Amino acid sequence: MANSKYEYVKAFEQPDILLPNTWIVVRIDGRGFHKLSDRYCFKKPNDRRALDLMNAAAVEVLKDLPELAIAYGVSDEYSFVFHPSCELFERRSAKLVTTIVSTFTAHYIFLWGQYFQDTPLQSPYLPSFDGRAVMYPSTRNIRDYMSWRQVDCHINNLYNTTFWMMVLRGGMSNTDAEQELKGTVSADKNEILFKRFGINYNNEEEIYKKGSIVSRQYQLEEANPSPVEEGAPQEKTSKTQQEKARKLRRKAPVVVEHVDIIKDEFWEKRPWIISGKPGKLVVEA
């Protein structure tokens, strides 16, 4: 690019490179999704079409960005996780966030018609998302973050399931239902669901209780814990090795699961998430 007298404006750009050797979570959230869900008549307390659409968009993001290690979604939010070894966009926060948000939104809108066939999108009720990047310095931190989101999913879903049963089937007003649920604990909500509506919360679909985990599918391994040295510098790899790993990741199918991510077993059977190295590809029978 030729120099000009106007080039000085580049000096106003501020560096936003995220710290090396840290996990990066880009968390996106729907903007104004309360109005959007009302406009397109999302079912209460959960609309399976809406959740499947979120998951489908997330799958496409992982396919597009092999640098991603895992993602977790619930309701209108999704958390996309980059391994500490990731050097995508030189770890610039704005580039990572805008790429995730724009790619996810593009696929969400493109796939909308597959899940809401009788309800086309109309302006000004168009879906959009915001995002932010957060760094986590240790494996324990990133696992605790994912656990936090899954626990939050359970708490919110139990509340919403109880609330909407009281309103839709119990004939209560929103205000009265909110007032009765104020200060209740999980046992109280479970009792309301079972005694008033014959619902055993344990029998609710796992996607509603546990949210959605999106990752690359490799051959599951035996649950043998392998200690990771926290804070150890990431092993440097050559560009050739990095490209080989990218190609292997692209070959692995991306799957959606609704399982417990809090217990050790999930991570021990999928060591490639923590190691950042591709696992063994699943051999078709």
PDB file of C-alpha atoms in Angstrom, residues 89-249:
ATOM      1  CA  PHE A  89      -5.697 -13.976  13.650  1.00  0.00           C
ATOM      2  CA  GLU A  90      -2.652 -13.621  15.931  1.00  0.00           C
ATOM      3  CA  ARG A  91      -5.131 -13.926  18.838  1.00  0.00           C
ATOM      4  CA  ARG A  92      -6.643 -10.508  18.144  1.00  0.00           C
ATOM      5  CA  SER A  93      -9.812 -10.211  20.195  1.00  0.00           C
ATOM      6  CA  ALA A  94     -11.859  -8.152  17.738  1.00  0.00           C
ATOM      7  CA  LYS A  95     -11.064 -10.451  14.815  1.00  0.00           C
ATOM      8  CA  LEU A  96     -11.945 -13.587  16.781  1.00  0.00           C
ATOM      9  CA  VAL A  97     -15.192 -12.188  18.172  1.00  0.00           C
ATOM     10  CA  THR A  98     -16.449 -10.643  14.931  1.00  0.00           C
ATOM     11  CA  THR A  99     -15.605 -13.771  12.946  1.00  0.00           C
ATOM     12  CA  ILE A 100     -17.523 -16.006  15.355  1.00  0.00           C
ATOM     13  CA  VAL A 101     -20.510 -13.658  15.610  1.00  0.00           C
ATOM     14  CA  SER A 102     -20.814 -12.987  11.877  1.00  0.00           C
ATOM     15  CA  THR A 103     -20.298 -16.625  10.857  1.00  0.00           C
ATOM     16  CA  PHE A 104     -22.825 -17.865  13.408  1.00  0.00           C
ATOM     17  CA  THR A 105     -25.404 -15.210  12.473  1.00  0.00           C
ATOM     18  CA  ALA A 106     -25.006 -15.891   8.753  1.00  0.00           C
ATOM     19  CA  HIS A 107     -25.671 -19.604   9.204  1.00  0.00           C
ATOM     20  CA  TYR A 108     -28.499 -18.970  11.681  1.00  0.00           C
ATOM     21  CA  ILE A 109     -30.345 -16.816   9.147  1.00  0.00           C
ATOM     22  CA  PHE A 110     -29.491 -19.110   6.213  1.00  0.00           C
ATOM     23  CA  LEU A 111     -30.794 -22.193   8.055  1.00  0.00           C
ATOM     24  CA  TRP A 112     -33.865 -20.518   9.552  1.00  0.00           C
ATOM     25  CA  GLY A 113     -36.236 -21.786   6.867  1.00  0.00           C
ATOM     26  CA  GLN A 114     -35.290 -25.413   7.537  1.00  0.00           C
ATOM     27  CA  TYR A 115     -36.520 -25.186  11.126  1.00  0.00           C
ATOM     28  CA  PHE A 116     -39.276 -22.570  10.816  1.00  0.00           C
ATOM     29  CA  GLN A 117     -40.718 -23.543   7.453  1.00  0.00           C
ATOM     30  CA  ASP A 118     -44.038 -21.781   7.962  1.00  0.00           C
ATOM     31  CA  THR A 119     -42.606 -18.670   9.597  1.00  0.00           C
ATOM     32  CA  PRO A 120     -40.262 -16.721   7.292  1.00  0.00           C
ATOM     33  CA  LEU A 121     -38.103 -13.991   8.754  1.00  0.00           C
ATOM     34  CA  GLN A 122     -39.435 -10.474   8.347  1.00  0.00           C
ATOM     35  CA  SER A 123     -37.840  -7.074   8.930  1.00  0.00           C
ATOM     36  CA  PRO A 124     -37.382  -5.542  11.450  1.00  0.00           C
ATOM     37  CA  TYR A 125     -37.600  -8.796  13.449  1.00  0.00           C
ATOM     38  CA  LEU A 126     -34.258 -10.185  12.313  1.00  0.00           C
ATOM     39  CA  PRO A 127     -31.930 -12.213  14.565  1.00  0.00           C
ATOM     40  CA  SER A 128     -28.611 -10.726  15.611  1.00  0.00           C
ATOM     41  CA  PHE A 129     -26.009 -11.598  18.209  1.00  0.00           C
ATOM     42  CA  ASP A 130     -23.375  -9.828  20.270  1.00  0.00           C
ATOM     43  CA  GLY A 131     -20.181 -11.351  21.597  1.00  0.00           C
ATOM     44  CA  ARG A 132     -17.200 -10.975  23.851  1.00  0.00           C
ATOM     45  CA  ALA A 133     -13.893 -12.767  24.419  1.00  0.00           C
ATOM     46  CA  VAL A 134     -12.727 -13.918  27.843  1.00  0.00           C
ATOM     47  CA  MET A 135      -9.386 -15.560  28.699  1.00  0.00           C
ATOM     48  CA  TYR A 136      -8.967 -18.422  31.159  1.00  0.00           C
ATOM     49  CA  PRO A 137      -5.422 -19.296  32.301  1.00  0.00           C
ATOM     50  CA  SER A 138      -5.857 -22.954  33.275  1.00  0.00           C
ATOM     51  CA  THR A 139      -7.591 -26.164  32.280  1.00  0.00           C
ATOM     52  CA  ARG A 140      -9.452 -26.133  35.592  1.00  0.00           C
ATOM     53  CA  ASN A 141     -10.714 -22.642  34.806  1.00  0.00           C
ATOM     54  CA  ILE A 142     -12.084 -23.636  31.398  1.00  0.00           C
ATOM     55  CA  ARG A 143     -13.714 -26.765  32.817  1.00  0.00           C
ATOM     56  CA  ASP A 144     -15.278 -24.712  35.599  1.00  0.00           C
ATOM     57  CA  TYR A 145     -16.565 -22.246  33.015  1.00  0.00           C
ATOM     58  CA  MET A 146     -18.264 -25.029  31.046  1.00  0.00           C
ATOM     59  CA  SER A 147     -19.630 -26.522  34.268  1.00  0.00           C
ATOM     60  CA  TRP A 148     -21.014 -23.112  35.255  1.00  0.00           C
ATOM     61  CA  ARG A 149     -22.893 -22.804  31.985  1.00  0.00           C
ATOM     62  CA  GLN A 150     -24.364 -26.313  32.298  1.00  0.00           C
ATOM     63  CA  VAL A 151     -25.432 -25.766  35.902  1.00  0.00           C
ATOM     64  CA  ASP A 152     -27.004 -22.480  34.833  1.00  0.00           C
ATOM     65  CA  CYS A 153     -28.843 -24.349  32.077  1.00  0.00           C
ATOM     66  CA  HIS A 154     -30.358 -26.770  34.614  1.00  0.00           C
ATOM     67  CA  ILE A 155     -31.353 -24.040  37.072  1.00  0.00           C
ATOM     68  CA  ASN A 156     -32.989 -21.875  34.414  1.00  0.00           C
ATOM     69  CA  ASN A 157     -34.729 -24.780  32.704  1.00  0.00           C
ATOM     70  CA  LEU A 158     -36.211 -26.112  35.944  1.00  0.00           C
ATOM     71  CA  TYR A 159     -37.533 -22.659  36.769  1.00  0.00           C
ATOM     72  CA  ASN A 160     -38.893 -22.031  33.275  1.00  0.00           C
ATOM     73  CA  THR A 161     -40.493 -25.470  33.042  1.00  0.00           C
ATOM     74  CA  THR A 162     -42.253 -24.964  36.366  1.00  0.00           C
ATOM     75  CA  PHE A 163     -43.234 -21.379  35.598  1.00  0.00           C
ATOM     76  CA  TRP A 164     -44.766 -22.131  32.207  1.00  0.00           C
ATOM     77  CA  MET A 165     -46.638 -25.194  33.476  1.00  0.00           C
ATOM     78  CA  MET A 166     -48.182 -23.004  36.157  1.00  0.00           C
ATOM     79  CA  VAL A 167     -49.173 -20.421  33.544  1.00  0.00           C
ATOM     80  CA  LEU A 168     -50.152 -22.562  30.559  1.00  0.00           C
ATOM     81  CA  ARG A 169     -51.679 -25.534  32.341  1.00  0.00           C
ATOM     82  CA  GLY A 170     -52.366 -24.126  35.777  1.00  0.00           C
ATOM     83  CA  GLY A 171     -54.114 -20.994  34.509  1.00  0.00           C
ATOM     84  CA  MET A 172     -52.074 -18.651  36.689  1.00  0.00           C
ATOM     85  CA  SER A 173     -51.003 -15.172  35.664  1.00  0.00           C
ATOM     86  CA  ASN A 174     -47.336 -14.497  35.050  1.00  0.00           C
ATOM     87  CA  THR A 175     -47.197 -12.306  38.152  1.00  0.00           C
ATOM     88  CA  ASP A 176     -48.816 -14.894  40.423  1.00  0.00           C
ATOM     89  CA  ALA A 177     -46.554 -17.661  39.139  1.00  0.00           C
ATOM     90  CA  GLU A 178     -43.457 -15.518  39.684  1.00  0.00           C
ATOM     91  CA  GLN A 179     -44.602 -14.669  43.194  1.00  0.00           C
ATOM     92  CA  GLU A 180     -45.227 -18.286  44.159  1.00  0.00           C
ATOM     93  CA  LEU A 181     -41.848 -19.411  42.814  1.00  0.00           C
ATOM     94  CA  LYS A 182     -40.002 -16.625  44.598  1.00  0.00           C
ATOM     95  CA  GLY A 183     -37.591 -18.130  47.122  1.00  0.00           C
ATOM     96  CA  THR A 184     -38.241 -21.745  46.125  1.00  0.00           C
ATOM     97  CA  VAL A 185     -35.479 -24.333  45.775  1.00  0.00           C
ATOM     98  CA  SER A 186     -35.141 -27.181  43.280  1.00  0.00           C
ATOM     99  CA  ALA A 187     -37.060 -29.628  45.485  1.00  0.00           C
ATOM    100  CA  ASP A 188     -40.011 -27.222  45.658  1.00  0.00           C
ATOM    101  CA  LYS A 189     -40.176 -26.857  41.887  1.00  0.00           C
ATOM    102  CA  ASN A 190     -39.908 -30.604  41.361  1.00  0.00           C
ATOM    103  CA  GLU A 191     -42.784 -31.101  43.794  1.00  0.00           C
ATOM    104  CA  ILE A 192     -44.964 -28.548  41.988  1.00  0.00           C
ATOM    105  CA  LEU A 193     -44.311 -30.215  38.636  1.00  0.00           C
ATOM    106  CA  PHE A 194     -45.047 -33.717  39.931  1.00  0.00           C
ATOM    107  CA  LYS A 195     -48.011 -33.084  42.234  1.00  0.00           C
ATOM    108  CA  ARG A 196     -49.852 -30.535  40.100  1.00  0.00           C
ATOM    109  CA  PHE A 197     -49.003 -31.629  36.576  1.00  0.00           C
ATOM    110  CA  GLY A 198     -47.751 -35.218  36.859  1.00  0.00           C
ATOM    111  CA  ILE A 199     -44.360 -34.259  35.424  1.00  0.00           C
ATOM    112  CA  ASN A 200     -41.184 -35.995  36.571  1.00  0.00           C
ATOM    113  CA  TYR A 201     -38.481 -33.480  35.725  1.00  0.00           C
ATOM    114  CA  ASN A 202     -35.905 -36.260  35.445  1.00  0.00           C
ATOM    115  CA  ASN A 203     -37.776 -37.527  32.392  1.00  0.00           C
ATOM    116  CA  GLU A 204     -37.485 -34.228  30.508  1.00  0.00           C
ATOM    117  CA  GLU A 205     -35.327 -34.310  27.366  1.00  0.00           C
ATOM    118  CA  GLU A 206     -31.593 -34.062  28.010  1.00  0.00           C
ATOM    119  CA  ILE A 207     -31.172 -31.158  25.579  1.00  0.00           C
ATOM    120  CA  TYR A 208     -33.339 -29.031  27.855  1.00  0.00           C
ATOM    121  CA  LYS A 209     -31.625 -30.070  31.100  1.00  0.00           C
ATOM    122  CA  LYS A 210     -28.000 -30.235  29.959  1.00  0.00           C
ATOM    123  CA  GLY A 211     -27.777 -27.934  26.945  1.00  0.00           C
ATOM    124  CA  SER A 212     -25.762 -28.809  23.834  1.00  0.00           C
ATOM    125  CA  ILE A 213     -22.091 -29.695  23.476  1.00  0.00           C
ATOM    126  CA  VAL A 214     -20.604 -29.364  19.993  1.00  0.00           C
ATOM    127  CA  SER A 215     -17.230 -30.948  19.262  1.00  0.00           C
ATOM    128  CA  ARG A 216     -15.309 -33.028  16.763  1.00  0.00           C
ATOM    129  CA  GLN A 217     -15.952 -36.747  16.884  1.00  0.00           C
ATOM    130  CA  TYR A 218     -12.961 -39.026  17.263  1.00  0.00           C
ATOM    131  CA  GLN A 219     -12.678 -42.506  18.717  1.00  0.00           C
ATOM    132  CA  LEU A 220     -13.547 -42.293  22.411  1.00  0.00           C
ATOM    133  CA  GLU A 221     -10.752 -43.414  24.702  1.00  0.00           C
ATOM    134  CA  GLU A 222     -10.731 -45.229  28.036  1.00  0.00           C
ATOM    135  CA  ALA A 223     -11.367 -42.895  30.934  1.00  0.00           C
ATOM    136  CA  ASN A 224      -7.779 -42.620  32.137  1.00  0.00           C
ATOM    137  CA  PRO A 225      -6.991 -39.259  33.694  1.00  0.00           C
ATOM    138  CA  SER A 226      -3.846 -37.669  32.295  1.00  0.00           C
ATOM    139  CA  PRO A 227      -2.604 -34.796  34.474  1.00  0.00           C
ATOM    140  CA  VAL A 228      -1.870 -31.573  32.655  1.00  0.00           C
ATOM    141  CA  GLU A 229       0.767 -29.213  33.950  1.00  0.00           C
ATOM    142  CA  GLU A 230      -1.118 -25.995  34.527  1.00  0.00           C
ATOM    143  CA  GLY A 231       0.518 -22.922  33.051  1.00  0.00           C
ATOM    144  CA  ALA A 232       3.109 -24.890  31.102  1.00  0.00           C
ATOM    145  CA  PRO A 233       4.087 -23.164  27.841  1.00  0.00           C
ATOM    146  CA  GLN A 234       2.382 -24.641  24.807  1.00  0.00           C
ATOM    147  CA  GLU A 235       4.590 -26.775  22.622  1.00  0.00           C
ATOM    148  CA  LYS A 236       5.615 -24.850  19.527  1.00  0.00           C
ATOM    149  CA  THR A 237       4.701 -26.522  16.260  1.00  0.00           C
ATOM    150  CA  SER A 238       5.860 -25.779  12.749  1.00  0.00           C
ATOM    151  CA  LYS A 239       3.542 -24.405  10.091  1.00  0.00           C
ATOM    152  CA  THR A 240       3.612 -27.801   8.411  1.00  0.00           C
ATOM    153  CA  GLN A 241       2.489 -29.524  11.617  1.00  0.00           C
ATOM    154  CA  GLN A 242      -0.200 -26.911  12.169  1.00  0.00           C
ATOM    155  CA  GLU A 243      -1.577 -27.395   8.669  1.00  0.00           C
ATOM    156  CA  LYS A 244      -1.555 -31.175   9.087  1.00  0.00           C
ATOM    157  CA  ALA A 245      -3.533 -30.837  12.322  1.00  0.00           C
ATOM    158  CA  ARG A 246      -6.008 -28.493  10.610  1.00  0.00           C
ATOM    159  CA  LYS A 247      -6.594 -31.033   7.842  1.00  0.00           C
ATOM    160  CA  LEU A 248      -7.151 -33.827  10.363  1.00  0.00           C
ATOM    161  CA  ARG A 249      -9.646 -31.700  12.275  1.00  0.00           C
TER     162      ARG A 249
END
